[in-house]
């Protein structure tokens, strides 16, 4: 009699890893894309999943938002993604969100957030403008103007015009050793000398101007700035 040895073979069916997670929202679809797989694998799975979700008979377009995590996409790759999604009749890409920024974006953010120190006097007719925060060591004479995308700090007398928050920063402040301006502007709010006269009367302390809860520019003691704008402590992290 022959002897038979039975060998049991265990076959493990491993589920294929998913590179694309689709979530529906009121505005449309959000696609969370894996940032570790190859770009070709990503395209193939998007193609397959959107094919099963698309309905060519529907006329309204459905917006799609892509979240690509830490993956850097070239312009060509972004366009390829848009083409694949547009080919599904009723899908259109509205936004591609990435955690990765380009060198140009990083440089621009640095310019908008850095403190620019300047030691000089701003005379009548002169304009000094920076993209980030301005730290002016000197006076701003009547007729002189300083402008900043962020905050304005004047270690001297401010007797001219000061514009802060030009980058749309409503929480920007203007501070000066001697606050006697002809005009203050923060974001889109402006106060001229006649409107400031009551606030400035008899004051000799260092002061700051900011937009309060009623969207008015008010001037107060500089000592209150840490309470009014606690985020200004970010200066410590920049130094």
PDB file of C-alpha atoms in Angstrom:
ATOM      1  CA  UNK A   1       0.000   0.000   0.000  1.00  0.00           C
ATOM      2  CA  UNK A   2       1.304   3.366  -0.933  1.00  0.00           C
ATOM      3  CA  UNK A   3       1.860   5.897   1.789  1.00  0.00           C
ATOM      4  CA  UNK A   4       0.506   9.352   1.097  1.00  0.00           C
ATOM      5  CA  UNK A   5       1.620  12.453   2.889  1.00  0.00           C
ATOM      6  CA  UNK A   6      -0.952  15.195   2.874  1.00  0.00           C
ATOM      7  CA  UNK A   7       0.473  18.654   2.932  1.00  0.00           C
ATOM      8  CA  UNK A   8      -1.951  21.402   3.878  1.00  0.00           C
ATOM      9  CA  UNK A   9      -1.288  24.620   2.024  1.00  0.00           C
ATOM     10  CA  UNK A  10      -2.590  27.784   3.644  1.00  0.00           C
ATOM     11  CA  UNK A  11      -3.298  30.488   1.157  1.00  0.00           C
ATOM     12  CA  UNK A  12      -3.443  33.928   2.669  1.00  0.00           C
ATOM     13  CA  UNK A  13      -5.474  36.382   0.702  1.00  0.00           C
ATOM     14  CA  UNK A  14      -4.084  39.737   1.485  1.00  0.00           C
ATOM     15  CA  UNK A  15      -6.345  42.641   0.873  1.00  0.00           C
ATOM     16  CA  UNK A  16      -4.843  45.108  -1.532  1.00  0.00           C
ATOM     17  CA  UNK A  17      -3.832  48.338   0.131  1.00  0.00           C
ATOM     18  CA  UNK A  18      -6.098  51.251  -0.685  1.00  0.00           C
ATOM     19  CA  UNK A  19      -4.387  54.398  -1.854  1.00  0.00           C
ATOM     20  CA  UNK A  20      -7.535  56.501  -2.299  1.00  0.00           C
ATOM     21  CA  UNK A  21     -10.194  57.192   0.333  1.00  0.00           C
ATOM     22  CA  UNK A  22     -13.358  58.913  -0.867  1.00  0.00           C
ATOM     23  CA  UNK A  23     -15.551  60.905   1.485  1.00  0.00           C
ATOM     24  CA  UNK A  24     -18.774  62.608   0.452  1.00  0.00           C
ATOM     25  CA  UNK A  25     -19.669  66.110   1.629  1.00  0.00           C
ATOM     26  CA  UNK A  26     -22.470  68.571   0.912  1.00  0.00           C
ATOM     27  CA  UNK A  27     -20.173  70.350  -1.538  1.00  0.00           C
ATOM     28  CA  UNK A  28     -19.060  67.203  -3.386  1.00  0.00           C
ATOM     29  CA  UNK A  29     -16.330  64.609  -2.880  1.00  0.00           C
ATOM     30  CA  UNK A  30     -13.065  64.756  -0.957  1.00  0.00           C
ATOM     31  CA  UNK A  31     -10.329  62.350  -2.054  1.00  0.00           C
ATOM     32  CA  UNK A  32      -7.621  61.580   0.508  1.00  0.00           C
ATOM     33  CA  UNK A  33      -4.641  60.315  -1.488  1.00  0.00           C
ATOM     34  CA  UNK A  34      -1.846  58.165  -0.088  1.00  0.00           C
ATOM     35  CA  UNK A  35       1.484  60.030  -0.222  1.00  0.00           C
ATOM     36  CA  UNK A  36       3.758  56.956  -0.132  1.00  0.00           C
ATOM     37  CA  UNK A  37       2.689  54.994  -3.229  1.00  0.00           C
ATOM     38  CA  UNK A  38       3.850  55.737  -6.757  1.00  0.00           C
ATOM     39  CA  UNK A  39       2.035  58.355  -8.793  1.00  0.00           C
ATOM     40  CA  UNK A  40       1.008  55.744 -11.392  1.00  0.00           C
ATOM     41  CA  UNK A  41      -0.570  53.552  -8.706  1.00  0.00           C
ATOM     42  CA  UNK A  42      -2.472  56.582  -7.489  1.00  0.00           C
ATOM     43  CA  UNK A  43      -3.782  57.412 -10.958  1.00  0.00           C
ATOM     44  CA  UNK A  44      -4.890  53.822 -11.549  1.00  0.00           C
ATOM     45  CA  UNK A  45      -6.887  53.658  -8.325  1.00  0.00           C
ATOM     46  CA  UNK A  46      -8.494  57.058  -8.883  1.00  0.00           C
ATOM     47  CA  UNK A  47      -9.507  55.920 -12.364  1.00  0.00           C
ATOM     48  CA  UNK A  48     -11.065  52.721 -10.995  1.00  0.00           C
ATOM     49  CA  UNK A  49     -12.878  54.276  -8.066  1.00  0.00           C
ATOM     50  CA  UNK A  50     -14.286  57.268  -9.909  1.00  0.00           C
ATOM     51  CA  UNK A  51     -15.472  55.042 -12.731  1.00  0.00           C
ATOM     52  CA  UNK A  52     -17.616  53.118 -10.259  1.00  0.00           C
ATOM     53  CA  UNK A  53     -18.904  56.331  -8.686  1.00  0.00           C
ATOM     54  CA  UNK A  54     -19.592  58.359 -11.822  1.00  0.00           C
ATOM     55  CA  UNK A  55     -22.982  58.677 -13.461  1.00  0.00           C
ATOM     56  CA  UNK A  56     -22.752  60.078 -16.982  1.00  0.00           C
ATOM     57  CA  UNK A  57     -26.514  60.586 -17.106  1.00  0.00           C
ATOM     58  CA  UNK A  58     -26.416  63.218 -14.379  1.00  0.00           C
ATOM     59  CA  UNK A  59     -25.961  66.743 -15.715  1.00  0.00           C
ATOM     60  CA  UNK A  60     -24.805  68.683 -12.601  1.00  0.00           C
ATOM     61  CA  UNK A  61     -21.057  68.749 -12.052  1.00  0.00           C
ATOM     62  CA  UNK A  62     -19.786  67.284  -8.813  1.00  0.00           C
ATOM     63  CA  UNK A  63     -16.856  69.105  -7.213  1.00  0.00           C
ATOM     64  CA  UNK A  64     -13.831  67.085  -6.113  1.00  0.00           C
ATOM     65  CA  UNK A  65     -11.235  68.187  -3.577  1.00  0.00           C
ATOM     66  CA  UNK A  66      -7.905  66.387  -3.449  1.00  0.00           C
ATOM     67  CA  UNK A  67      -5.843  66.109  -0.268  1.00  0.00           C
ATOM     68  CA  UNK A  68      -2.423  64.788  -1.202  1.00  0.00           C
ATOM     69  CA  UNK A  69      -0.692  64.968   2.212  1.00  0.00           C
ATOM     70  CA  UNK A  70       3.111  65.219   2.029  1.00  0.00           C
ATOM     71  CA  UNK A  71       3.319  64.405  -1.672  1.00  0.00           C
ATOM     72  CA  UNK A  72       4.854  67.065  -3.910  1.00  0.00           C
ATOM     73  CA  UNK A  73       3.055  67.341  -7.232  1.00  0.00           C
ATOM     74  CA  UNK A  74       4.573  69.003 -10.264  1.00  0.00           C
ATOM     75  CA  UNK A  75       2.328  71.152 -12.455  1.00  0.00           C
ATOM     76  CA  UNK A  76       2.304  68.322 -14.995  1.00  0.00           C
ATOM     77  CA  UNK A  77       1.175  65.797 -12.378  1.00  0.00           C
ATOM     78  CA  UNK A  78      -1.539  68.125 -11.117  1.00  0.00           C
ATOM     79  CA  UNK A  79      -2.842  68.526 -14.650  1.00  0.00           C
ATOM     80  CA  UNK A  80      -2.771  64.739 -15.127  1.00  0.00           C
ATOM     81  CA  UNK A  81      -4.911  64.298 -12.020  1.00  0.00           C
ATOM     82  CA  UNK A  82      -7.348  66.918 -13.261  1.00  0.00           C
ATOM     83  CA  UNK A  83      -7.545  65.224 -16.675  1.00  0.00           C
ATOM     84  CA  UNK A  84      -8.309  61.804 -15.178  1.00  0.00           C
ATOM     85  CA  UNK A  85     -11.040  63.235 -12.965  1.00  0.00           C
ATOM     86  CA  UNK A  86     -12.522  65.452 -15.701  1.00  0.00           C
ATOM     87  CA  UNK A  87     -12.798  62.398 -17.973  1.00  0.00           C
ATOM     88  CA  UNK A  88     -15.500  61.013 -15.670  1.00  0.00           C
ATOM     89  CA  UNK A  89     -18.158  63.283 -17.203  1.00  0.00           C
ATOM     90  CA  UNK A  90     -19.647  64.817 -14.037  1.00  0.00           C
ATOM     91  CA  UNK A  91     -16.521  65.298 -11.886  1.00  0.00           C
ATOM     92  CA  UNK A  92     -14.378  68.423 -11.750  1.00  0.00           C
ATOM     93  CA  UNK A  93     -11.394  69.265  -9.497  1.00  0.00           C
ATOM     94  CA  UNK A  94     -12.017  72.331  -7.339  1.00  0.00           C
ATOM     95  CA  UNK A  95      -8.917  72.254  -5.154  1.00  0.00           C
ATOM     96  CA  UNK A  96      -5.660  70.357  -4.580  1.00  0.00           C
ATOM     97  CA  UNK A  97      -4.458  70.648  -0.977  1.00  0.00           C
ATOM     98  CA  UNK A  98      -0.893  69.691  -0.106  1.00  0.00           C
ATOM     99  CA  UNK A  99       1.245  69.986   3.016  1.00  0.00           C
ATOM    100  CA  UNK A 100       4.241  70.733   0.787  1.00  0.00           C
ATOM    101  CA  UNK A 101       4.980  74.314  -0.260  1.00  0.00           C
ATOM    102  CA  UNK A 102       7.166  75.482  -3.103  1.00  0.00           C
ATOM    103  CA  UNK A 103      10.366  77.429  -2.541  1.00  0.00           C
ATOM    104  CA  UNK A 104       8.676  80.540  -3.934  1.00  0.00           C
ATOM    105  CA  UNK A 105       5.770  80.193  -1.472  1.00  0.00           C
ATOM    106  CA  UNK A 106       8.160  79.698   1.443  1.00  0.00           C
ATOM    107  CA  UNK A 107      10.128  82.821   0.495  1.00  0.00           C
ATOM    108  CA  UNK A 108       6.907  84.855   0.225  1.00  0.00           C
ATOM    109  CA  UNK A 109       5.676  83.629   3.624  1.00  0.00           C
ATOM    110  CA  UNK A 110       9.019  84.549   5.140  1.00  0.00           C
ATOM    111  CA  UNK A 111       8.782  88.050   3.716  1.00  0.00           C
ATOM    112  CA  UNK A 112       5.257  88.467   5.069  1.00  0.00           C
ATOM    113  CA  UNK A 113       6.146  87.257   8.571  1.00  0.00           C
ATOM    114  CA  UNK A 114       9.647  88.610   9.153  1.00  0.00           C
ATOM    115  CA  UNK A 115      10.498  91.720  11.151  1.00  0.00           C
ATOM    116  CA  UNK A 116      12.253  94.342   9.053  1.00  0.00           C
ATOM    117  CA  UNK A 117      14.420  96.693  11.170  1.00  0.00           C
ATOM    118  CA  UNK A 118      15.108 100.150   9.757  1.00  0.00           C
ATOM    119  CA  UNK A 119      17.109 102.896  11.468  1.00  0.00           C
ATOM    120  CA  UNK A 120      16.318 106.252   9.871  1.00  0.00           C
ATOM    121  CA  UNK A 121      14.042 109.269   9.979  1.00  0.00           C
ATOM    122  CA  UNK A 122      11.029 109.348   7.631  1.00  0.00           C
ATOM    123  CA  UNK A 123      10.720 112.925   6.446  1.00  0.00           C
ATOM    124  CA  UNK A 124       7.784 114.693   4.812  1.00  0.00           C
ATOM    125  CA  UNK A 125       7.009 113.187   1.414  1.00  0.00           C
ATOM    126  CA  UNK A 126       8.919 109.970   2.105  1.00  0.00           C
ATOM    127  CA  UNK A 127       7.222 106.544   2.169  1.00  0.00           C
ATOM    128  CA  UNK A 128       8.710 103.420   3.767  1.00  0.00           C
ATOM    129  CA  UNK A 129       6.902 100.143   3.041  1.00  0.00           C
ATOM    130  CA  UNK A 130       7.722  96.530   4.002  1.00  0.00           C
ATOM    131  CA  UNK A 131       5.882  93.232   3.449  1.00  0.00           C
ATOM    132  CA  UNK A 132       6.204  91.913   7.018  1.00  0.00           C
ATOM    133  CA  UNK A 133       6.417  93.735  10.363  1.00  0.00           C
ATOM    134  CA  UNK A 134       8.215  97.077  10.455  1.00  0.00           C
ATOM    135  CA  UNK A 135      10.525  98.004  13.327  1.00  0.00           C
ATOM    136  CA  UNK A 136      11.495 101.637  12.736  1.00  0.00           C
ATOM    137  CA  UNK A 137      14.186 103.110  14.956  1.00  0.00           C
ATOM    138  CA  UNK A 138      13.585 106.784  14.318  1.00  0.00           C
ATOM    139  CA  UNK A 139      10.838 109.353  13.881  1.00  0.00           C
ATOM    140  CA  UNK A 140       8.071 109.668  11.308  1.00  0.00           C
ATOM    141  CA  UNK A 141       7.703 113.386  10.646  1.00  0.00           C
ATOM    142  CA  UNK A 142       4.435 115.055   9.566  1.00  0.00           C
ATOM    143  CA  UNK A 143       3.921 114.233   5.885  1.00  0.00           C
ATOM    144  CA  UNK A 144       5.981 111.040   6.194  1.00  0.00           C
ATOM    145  CA  UNK A 145       4.379 107.608   5.771  1.00  0.00           C
ATOM    146  CA  UNK A 146       5.194 104.085   6.961  1.00  0.00           C
ATOM    147  CA  UNK A 147       3.398 100.989   5.675  1.00  0.00           C
ATOM    148  CA  UNK A 148       3.613  97.323   6.660  1.00  0.00           C
ATOM    149  CA  UNK A 149       1.910  94.099   5.685  1.00  0.00           C
ATOM    150  CA  UNK A 150       1.883  93.259   9.407  1.00  0.00           C
ATOM    151  CA  UNK A 151       2.562  95.375  12.486  1.00  0.00           C
ATOM    152  CA  UNK A 152       4.257  98.773  12.771  1.00  0.00           C
ATOM    153  CA  UNK A 153       6.578  99.451  15.708  1.00  0.00           C
ATOM    154  CA  UNK A 154       8.126 102.935  15.910  1.00  0.00           C
ATOM    155  CA  UNK A 155      10.885 103.512  18.448  1.00  0.00           C
ATOM    156  CA  UNK A 156      10.514 107.238  18.127  1.00  0.00           C
ATOM    157  CA  UNK A 157       7.823 109.822  17.455  1.00  0.00           C
ATOM    158  CA  UNK A 158       5.010 108.947  15.061  1.00  0.00           C
ATOM    159  CA  UNK A 159       3.756 112.285  13.730  1.00  0.00           C
ATOM    160  CA  UNK A 160       2.992 111.235  10.171  1.00  0.00           C
ATOM    161  CA  UNK A 161       0.838 108.435   8.732  1.00  0.00           C
ATOM    162  CA  UNK A 162       1.067 104.734   9.587  1.00  0.00           C
ATOM    163  CA  UNK A 163      -0.588 101.867   7.701  1.00  0.00           C
ATOM    164  CA  UNK A 164      -0.548  98.364   9.222  1.00  0.00           C
ATOM    165  CA  UNK A 165      -2.146  95.062   8.223  1.00  0.00           C
ATOM    166  CA  UNK A 166      -1.872  95.682   4.481  1.00  0.00           C
ATOM    167  CA  UNK A 167      -1.841  91.893   3.963  1.00  0.00           C
ATOM    168  CA  UNK A 168      -5.405  91.742   5.285  1.00  0.00           C
ATOM    169  CA  UNK A 169      -4.348  91.386   8.931  1.00  0.00           C
ATOM    170  CA  UNK A 170      -7.110  92.918  10.997  1.00  0.00           C
ATOM    171  CA  UNK A 171      -5.294  92.038  14.245  1.00  0.00           C
ATOM    172  CA  UNK A 172      -2.233  94.104  13.325  1.00  0.00           C
ATOM    173  CA  UNK A 173      -1.130  96.869  15.690  1.00  0.00           C
ATOM    174  CA  UNK A 174       0.683 100.194  15.486  1.00  0.00           C
ATOM    175  CA  UNK A 175       2.928 101.109  18.422  1.00  0.00           C
ATOM    176  CA  UNK A 176       5.087 104.155  19.003  1.00  0.00           C
ATOM    177  CA  UNK A 177       7.189 105.771  21.713  1.00  0.00           C
ATOM    178  CA  UNK A 178       5.298 109.002  21.038  1.00  0.00           C
ATOM    179  CA  UNK A 179       1.927 108.608  19.331  1.00  0.00           C
ATOM    180  CA  UNK A 180       0.969 111.866  17.555  1.00  0.00           C
ATOM    181  CA  UNK A 181      -0.093 110.637  14.077  1.00  0.00           C
ATOM    182  CA  UNK A 182      -1.966 112.507  11.385  1.00  0.00           C
ATOM    183  CA  UNK A 183      -3.475 109.222  10.154  1.00  0.00           C
ATOM    184  CA  UNK A 184      -3.677 105.624  11.334  1.00  0.00           C
ATOM    185  CA  UNK A 185      -4.848 102.744   9.153  1.00  0.00           C
ATOM    186  CA  UNK A 186      -5.175  99.063  10.071  1.00  0.00           C
ATOM    187  CA  UNK A 187      -6.449  96.672   7.415  1.00  0.00           C
ATOM    188  CA  UNK A 188      -9.280  98.717   5.832  1.00  0.00           C
ATOM    189  CA  UNK A 189     -10.083 100.863   8.887  1.00  0.00           C
ATOM    190  CA  UNK A 190      -8.800 104.449   8.898  1.00  0.00           C
ATOM    191  CA  UNK A 191      -8.670 107.130  11.606  1.00  0.00           C
ATOM    192  CA  UNK A 192      -7.524 110.658  10.819  1.00  0.00           C
ATOM    193  CA  UNK A 193      -6.154 113.326  13.157  1.00  0.00           C
ATOM    194  CA  UNK A 194      -9.539 114.910  14.080  1.00  0.00           C
ATOM    195  CA  UNK A 195     -10.876 111.480  15.132  1.00  0.00           C
ATOM    196  CA  UNK A 196      -7.745 110.751  17.169  1.00  0.00           C
ATOM    197  CA  UNK A 197      -7.473 114.080  19.000  1.00  0.00           C
ATOM    198  CA  UNK A 198      -9.522 113.064  22.058  1.00  0.00           C
ATOM    199  CA  UNK A 199      -7.641 109.768  22.496  1.00  0.00           C
ATOM    200  CA  UNK A 200      -4.239 111.460  22.193  1.00  0.00           C
ATOM    201  CA  UNK A 201      -4.849 114.518  24.365  1.00  0.00           C
ATOM    202  CA  UNK A 202      -2.322 114.870  27.177  1.00  0.00           C
ATOM    203  CA  UNK A 203      -0.655 111.524  26.565  1.00  0.00           C
ATOM    204  CA  UNK A 204       3.115 111.113  26.969  1.00  0.00           C
ATOM    205  CA  UNK A 205       3.369 107.309  27.435  1.00  0.00           C
ATOM    206  CA  UNK A 206       4.296 104.728  24.841  1.00  0.00           C
ATOM    207  CA  UNK A 207       1.052 103.700  23.180  1.00  0.00           C
ATOM    208  CA  UNK A 208      -0.410 101.270  20.674  1.00  0.00           C
ATOM    209  CA  UNK A 209      -3.319 101.375  18.257  1.00  0.00           C
ATOM    210  CA  UNK A 210      -5.492  98.409  17.355  1.00  0.00           C
ATOM    211  CA  UNK A 211      -8.964  97.520  16.057  1.00  0.00           C
ATOM    212  CA  UNK A 212     -11.392  96.783  18.893  1.00  0.00           C
ATOM    213  CA  UNK A 213     -14.493  94.571  18.963  1.00  0.00           C
ATOM    214  CA  UNK A 214     -16.619  97.305  17.352  1.00  0.00           C
ATOM    215  CA  UNK A 215     -14.230  97.644  14.380  1.00  0.00           C
ATOM    216  CA  UNK A 216     -12.870 100.995  15.542  1.00  0.00           C
ATOM    217  CA  UNK A 217      -9.215 101.976  15.852  1.00  0.00           C
ATOM    218  CA  UNK A 218      -8.468 102.802  19.471  1.00  0.00           C
ATOM    219  CA  UNK A 219      -5.262 103.901  21.193  1.00  0.00           C
ATOM    220  CA  UNK A 220      -4.221 102.517  24.556  1.00  0.00           C
ATOM    221  CA  UNK A 221      -1.193 102.065  26.791  1.00  0.00           C
ATOM    222  CA  UNK A 222       1.533  99.850  25.354  1.00  0.00           C
ATOM    223  CA  UNK A 223       1.538  97.756  28.544  1.00  0.00           C
ATOM    224  CA  UNK A 224      -1.861  96.331  27.545  1.00  0.00           C
ATOM    225  CA  UNK A 225      -0.554  94.967  24.248  1.00  0.00           C
ATOM    226  CA  UNK A 226       0.387  91.555  25.669  1.00  0.00           C
ATOM    227  CA  UNK A 227      -3.226  91.102  26.795  1.00  0.00           C
ATOM    228  CA  UNK A 228      -4.799  92.546  23.659  1.00  0.00           C
ATOM    229  CA  UNK A 229      -2.627  90.608  21.189  1.00  0.00           C
ATOM    230  CA  UNK A 230      -1.068  87.603  22.981  1.00  0.00           C
ATOM    231  CA  UNK A 231      -0.008  86.176  19.587  1.00  0.00           C
ATOM    232  CA  UNK A 232       2.636  88.903  19.407  1.00  0.00           C
ATOM    233  CA  UNK A 233       4.772  86.596  21.579  1.00  0.00           C
ATOM    234  CA  UNK A 234       5.676  84.943  18.257  1.00  0.00           C
ATOM    235  CA  UNK A 235       8.398  87.605  18.091  1.00  0.00           C
ATOM    236  CA  UNK A 236      10.355  85.460  20.564  1.00  0.00           C
ATOM    237  CA  UNK A 237      10.283  82.504  18.162  1.00  0.00           C
ATOM    238  CA  UNK A 238      11.568  84.608  15.256  1.00  0.00           C
ATOM    239  CA  UNK A 239      14.658  85.964  17.033  1.00  0.00           C
TER     240      UNK A 239
END
